[in-house]
Short mmCIF file of C-alpha atoms in Angstrom, two decimals:
data_model
loop_
_atom_site.label_atom_id
_atom_site.label_comp_id
_atom_site.label_asym_id
_atom_site.label_seq_id
_atom_site.Cartn_x
_atom_site.Cartn_y
_atom_site.Cartn_z
CA GLU A 256 110.92 93.22 123.78
CA PRO A 257 110.67 90.14 121.65
CA GLU A 258 110.94 90.98 117.82
CA VAL A 259 111.08 89.03 114.57
CA THR A 260 114.49 88.47 112.92
CA GLN A 261 115.37 88.07 109.43
CA THR A 262 118.61 86.91 107.84
CA PRO A 263 120.30 87.75 105.53
CA SER A 264 119.58 91.43 105.54
CA HIS A 265 120.46 91.63 101.48
CA GLN A 266 121.03 88.98 99.07
CA VAL A 267 122.14 89.38 95.69
CA THR A 268 121.53 86.40 93.36
CA GLN A 269 121.85 85.30 89.48
CA MET A 270 118.66 84.78 87.78
CA GLY A 271 117.89 80.99 87.92
CA GLN A 272 119.57 80.50 91.33
CA GLU A 273 117.81 79.14 94.57
CA VAL A 274 117.61 81.43 97.56
CA ILE A 275 116.22 80.83 100.97
CA LEU A 276 115.52 83.49 103.20
CA ARG A 277 115.32 82.84 107.01
CA CYS A 278 112.95 84.23 109.57
CA VAL A 279 112.91 83.72 113.24
CA PRO A 280 109.49 84.71 114.40
CA ILE A 281 108.53 85.82 117.96
CA SER A 282 108.83 82.81 120.10
CA ASN A 283 105.00 82.19 121.34
CA HIS A 284 103.63 83.18 118.03
CA LEU A 285 101.43 80.61 116.18
CA TYR A 286 100.88 82.49 112.82
CA PHE A 287 103.57 83.26 110.17
CA TYR A 288 103.40 85.37 107.10
CA TRP A 289 105.61 86.21 104.20
CA TYR A 290 105.02 89.53 102.38
CA ARG A 291 107.00 91.13 99.60
CA GLN A 292 107.28 94.79 98.52
CA ILE A 293 108.87 95.52 95.13
CA LEU A 294 110.48 99.17 95.27
CA GLY A 295 108.20 101.72 95.47
CA GLN A 296 105.44 99.72 95.52
CA LYS A 297 102.68 98.27 98.17
CA VAL A 298 103.71 95.53 100.47
CA GLU A 299 101.62 92.19 99.18
CA PHE A 300 100.76 89.32 100.95
CA LEU A 301 102.69 86.00 99.83
CA VAL A 302 101.54 83.29 101.95
CA SER A 303 100.36 82.21 105.79
CA PHE A 304 101.53 79.20 107.49
CA TYR A 305 99.52 77.88 110.65
CA ASN A 306 99.82 74.58 112.55
CA ASN A 307 102.59 73.52 110.11
CA GLU A 308 100.73 74.12 106.84
CA ILE A 309 100.20 76.67 104.52
CA SER A 310 96.79 78.31 105.62
CA GLU A 311 96.27 80.60 102.37
CA LYS A 312 98.76 82.12 99.77
CA SER A 313 98.32 84.65 97.07
CA GLU A 314 98.52 84.20 93.04
CA ILE A 315 102.22 85.51 93.45
CA PHE A 316 103.15 82.44 95.58
CA ASP A 317 103.30 80.00 92.70
CA ASP A 318 105.35 76.53 92.32
CA GLN A 319 108.59 78.43 92.42
CA PHE A 320 107.95 79.42 96.05
CA SER A 321 107.81 77.24 99.05
CA VAL A 322 107.84 77.69 102.93
CA GLU A 323 109.06 75.39 105.85
CA ARG A 324 109.07 75.53 109.64
CA PRO A 325 111.80 72.95 109.97
CA ASP A 326 112.38 73.21 113.60
CA GLY A 327 110.62 75.13 116.46
CA SER A 328 112.07 78.33 115.85
CA ASN A 329 112.99 79.14 112.16
CA PHE A 330 110.51 79.80 109.19
CA THR A 331 111.83 79.74 105.50
CA LEU A 332 110.89 80.82 102.29
CA LYS A 333 112.30 79.47 99.21
CA ILE A 334 112.44 80.60 95.95
CA ARG A 335 113.60 77.77 93.65
CA SER A 336 114.57 79.46 90.17
CA THR A 337 114.63 83.08 90.60
CA LYS A 338 113.57 85.73 88.31
CA LEU A 339 114.55 89.30 87.81
CA GLU A 340 111.07 90.07 88.73
CA ASP A 341 111.58 88.54 92.22
CA SER A 342 113.76 91.47 93.11
CA ALA A 343 112.15 93.18 96.43
CA MET A 344 112.01 93.70 100.00
CA TYR A 345 110.97 90.55 101.80
CA PHE A 346 109.02 90.74 105.23
CA CYS A 347 108.25 87.93 107.57
CA ALA A 348 105.64 88.36 109.92
CA SER A 349 104.04 86.61 112.91
CA ARG A 350 101.30 86.94 115.75
CA SER A 351 100.05 85.29 118.45
CA GLY A 352 96.23 84.75 117.29
CA ILE A 353 93.77 85.60 114.62
CA ALA A 354 93.02 89.18 114.60
CA GLU A 355 96.14 90.09 116.65
CA THR A 356 98.90 92.55 115.63
CA GLN A 357 101.23 91.12 112.99
CA TYR A 358 104.81 92.01 113.65
CA PHE A 359 107.09 92.21 110.82
CA GLY A 360 110.86 91.75 110.78
CA PRO A 361 113.25 94.38 109.15
CA GLY A 362 113.22 92.26 105.77
CA THR A 363 115.53 91.05 103.45
CA ARG A 364 116.66 92.93 100.43
CA LEU A 365 117.01 90.57 97.40
CA LEU A 366 118.42 91.47 94.11
CA VAL A 367 118.19 89.25 91.09
CA LEU A 368 120.61 89.78 88.45
CA SER B 265 89.84 102.21 94.64
CA GLN B 266 91.77 99.27 96.19
CA GLN B 267 91.27 98.04 99.75
CA GLY B 268 93.30 100.29 102.29
CA GLU B 269 93.95 103.33 99.74
CA GLU B 270 95.61 106.17 101.75
CA ASP B 271 95.57 109.95 101.07
CA PRO B 272 97.13 111.99 100.71
CA GLN B 273 99.93 110.42 98.81
CA ALA B 274 102.46 113.07 100.15
CA LEU B 275 102.35 115.42 102.81
CA SER B 276 105.00 118.02 103.99
CA ILE B 277 104.30 120.02 106.99
CA GLN B 278 106.58 121.82 109.58
CA GLU B 279 107.59 120.44 113.07
CA GLY B 280 105.23 120.87 115.48
CA GLU B 281 102.37 120.79 113.22
CA ASN B 282 99.76 118.11 112.98
CA ALA B 283 99.79 115.34 110.35
CA THR B 284 96.42 113.67 109.00
CA MET B 285 96.41 110.81 106.95
CA ASN B 286 93.32 108.71 105.83
CA CYS B 287 92.82 105.49 104.59
CA SER B 288 89.62 103.89 102.68
CA TYR B 289 88.80 100.25 102.33
CA LYS B 290 85.90 98.17 100.63
CA THR B 291 85.42 94.92 102.73
CA SER B 292 83.95 94.09 106.06
CA ILE B 293 87.38 94.05 108.35
CA ASN B 294 88.09 92.31 111.55
CA ASN B 295 90.78 95.40 112.28
CA LEU B 296 92.96 98.12 110.87
CA GLN B 297 96.48 98.39 111.55
CA TRP B 298 98.67 101.57 110.95
CA TYR B 299 102.31 100.58 110.26
CA ARG B 300 105.19 103.39 109.39
CA GLN B 301 108.10 102.74 107.24
CA ASN B 302 111.34 104.45 107.22
CA SER B 303 113.03 104.68 103.97
CA GLY B 304 113.83 101.23 102.66
CA ARG B 305 113.64 99.71 106.31
CA GLY B 306 111.11 97.48 107.99
CA LEU B 307 107.72 97.84 108.83
CA VAL B 308 107.14 99.27 112.58
CA HIS B 309 103.44 98.47 113.99
CA LEU B 310 101.89 101.62 115.21
CA ILE B 311 98.40 100.70 116.33
CA LEU B 312 95.78 98.26 115.86
CA ILE B 313 92.00 99.29 116.01
CA ARG B 314 89.38 96.63 115.97
CA SER B 315 85.87 97.22 114.12
CA ASN B 316 84.01 97.46 117.14
CA GLU B 317 86.27 100.10 117.93
CA ARG B 318 85.64 104.08 116.97
CA GLU B 319 88.85 105.83 118.29
CA LYS B 320 92.16 104.93 119.80
CA HIS B 321 95.27 106.73 121.34
CA SER B 322 98.73 105.98 121.73
CA GLY B 323 101.15 108.49 122.42
CA ARG B 324 101.01 111.28 119.96
CA LEU B 325 99.05 108.92 117.90
CA ARG B 326 95.21 108.94 117.41
CA VAL B 327 93.58 106.66 114.98
CA THR B 328 89.69 106.93 114.12
CA LEU B 329 87.54 104.23 112.29
CA ASP B 330 84.15 105.09 110.68
CA THR B 331 82.98 101.28 109.42
CA SER B 332 79.87 102.87 108.01
CA LYS B 333 82.37 104.97 105.77
CA LYS B 334 84.88 102.16 105.39
CA SER B 335 87.45 104.83 106.44
CA SER B 336 90.30 105.52 109.09
CA SER B 337 92.52 108.29 109.89
CA LEU B 338 95.99 108.52 111.76
CA LEU B 339 96.36 111.87 113.57
CA ILE B 340 99.93 112.55 114.44
CA THR B 341 100.03 115.48 116.98
CA ALA B 342 102.97 117.82 117.52
CA SER B 343 105.05 116.28 114.76
CA ARG B 344 108.88 115.69 115.07
CA ALA B 345 111.61 115.57 112.08
CA ALA B 346 111.71 112.07 113.02
CA ASP B 347 108.27 111.34 112.12
CA THR B 348 109.39 111.55 108.54
CA ALA B 349 108.65 108.34 106.96
CA SER B 350 105.78 106.34 105.14
CA TYR B 351 102.65 105.41 106.79
CA PHE B 352 100.55 102.30 105.42
CA CYS B 353 97.28 101.27 106.70
CA ALA B 354 96.71 97.62 106.52
CA THR B 355 93.34 95.81 106.97
CA GLU B 356 92.44 92.27 107.91
CA GLU B 357 89.28 91.20 106.21
CA GLU B 358 86.10 89.78 108.64
CA TYR B 359 87.07 86.11 107.76
CA GLY B 360 90.48 86.63 106.47
CA ASN B 361 94.06 86.14 108.07
CA LYS B 362 96.41 88.24 105.87
CA LEU B 363 96.87 91.98 106.07
CA VAL B 364 96.04 93.99 102.92
CA PHE B 365 98.25 97.20 102.55
CA GLY B 366 97.46 100.50 100.93
CA ALA B 367 100.02 102.40 98.76
CA GLY B 368 101.19 104.58 101.87
CA THR B 369 101.51 108.20 102.55
CA ILE B 370 104.69 110.02 102.54
CA LEU B 371 105.15 112.03 105.18
CA ARG B 372 107.88 114.87 105.45
CA VAL B 373 108.32 116.88 108.82
CA LYS B 374 110.86 119.92 108.14
CA SER B 375 112.60 121.20 111.11
#
């Protein structure tokens, strides 16, 4: 069964460093998402991406964040200058159409020191 | 309460018992989805129920949706120790795109 994959599974970085989190959505899906979950808290929406552009973003998704679909398979989240409060589990999700199931990847656990 | 709030926050039952978790939300929705998360792991999709549906079944799972009360319930029948996890409801708003998650119910099934 097709699934969303994410790399790396864990990332440790120093405050102020740039990180890129990678996702491979399910191949025939058209809508892509990033969410994050700070330890012990709710899953929060960051950004959605469709037709090679951002369709919606949350207040969390400020100028330090960017997303890209550099080729036909990868979908990346870049954090330009990480802060301690960016430590969280980051989930990528994809779906085939509006109002359909969103399938989540296993997550990347980011720790900013 | 916020969109997609579950209750109870935690539930502890014996293997073989049924577990019921509830979710309330505030806005009009396209659909409501339930996910399971084992400790520190990814989100596994369980079931999606659309706004024009009232009940759905999948294996040992039964989900109901009452749009007039803006609430949903997830019933797991004949629970197993492997069902121990956190369970989240997530709503997709009527003209929205993203999912809005609740805080989750932590289910512990004792063997």
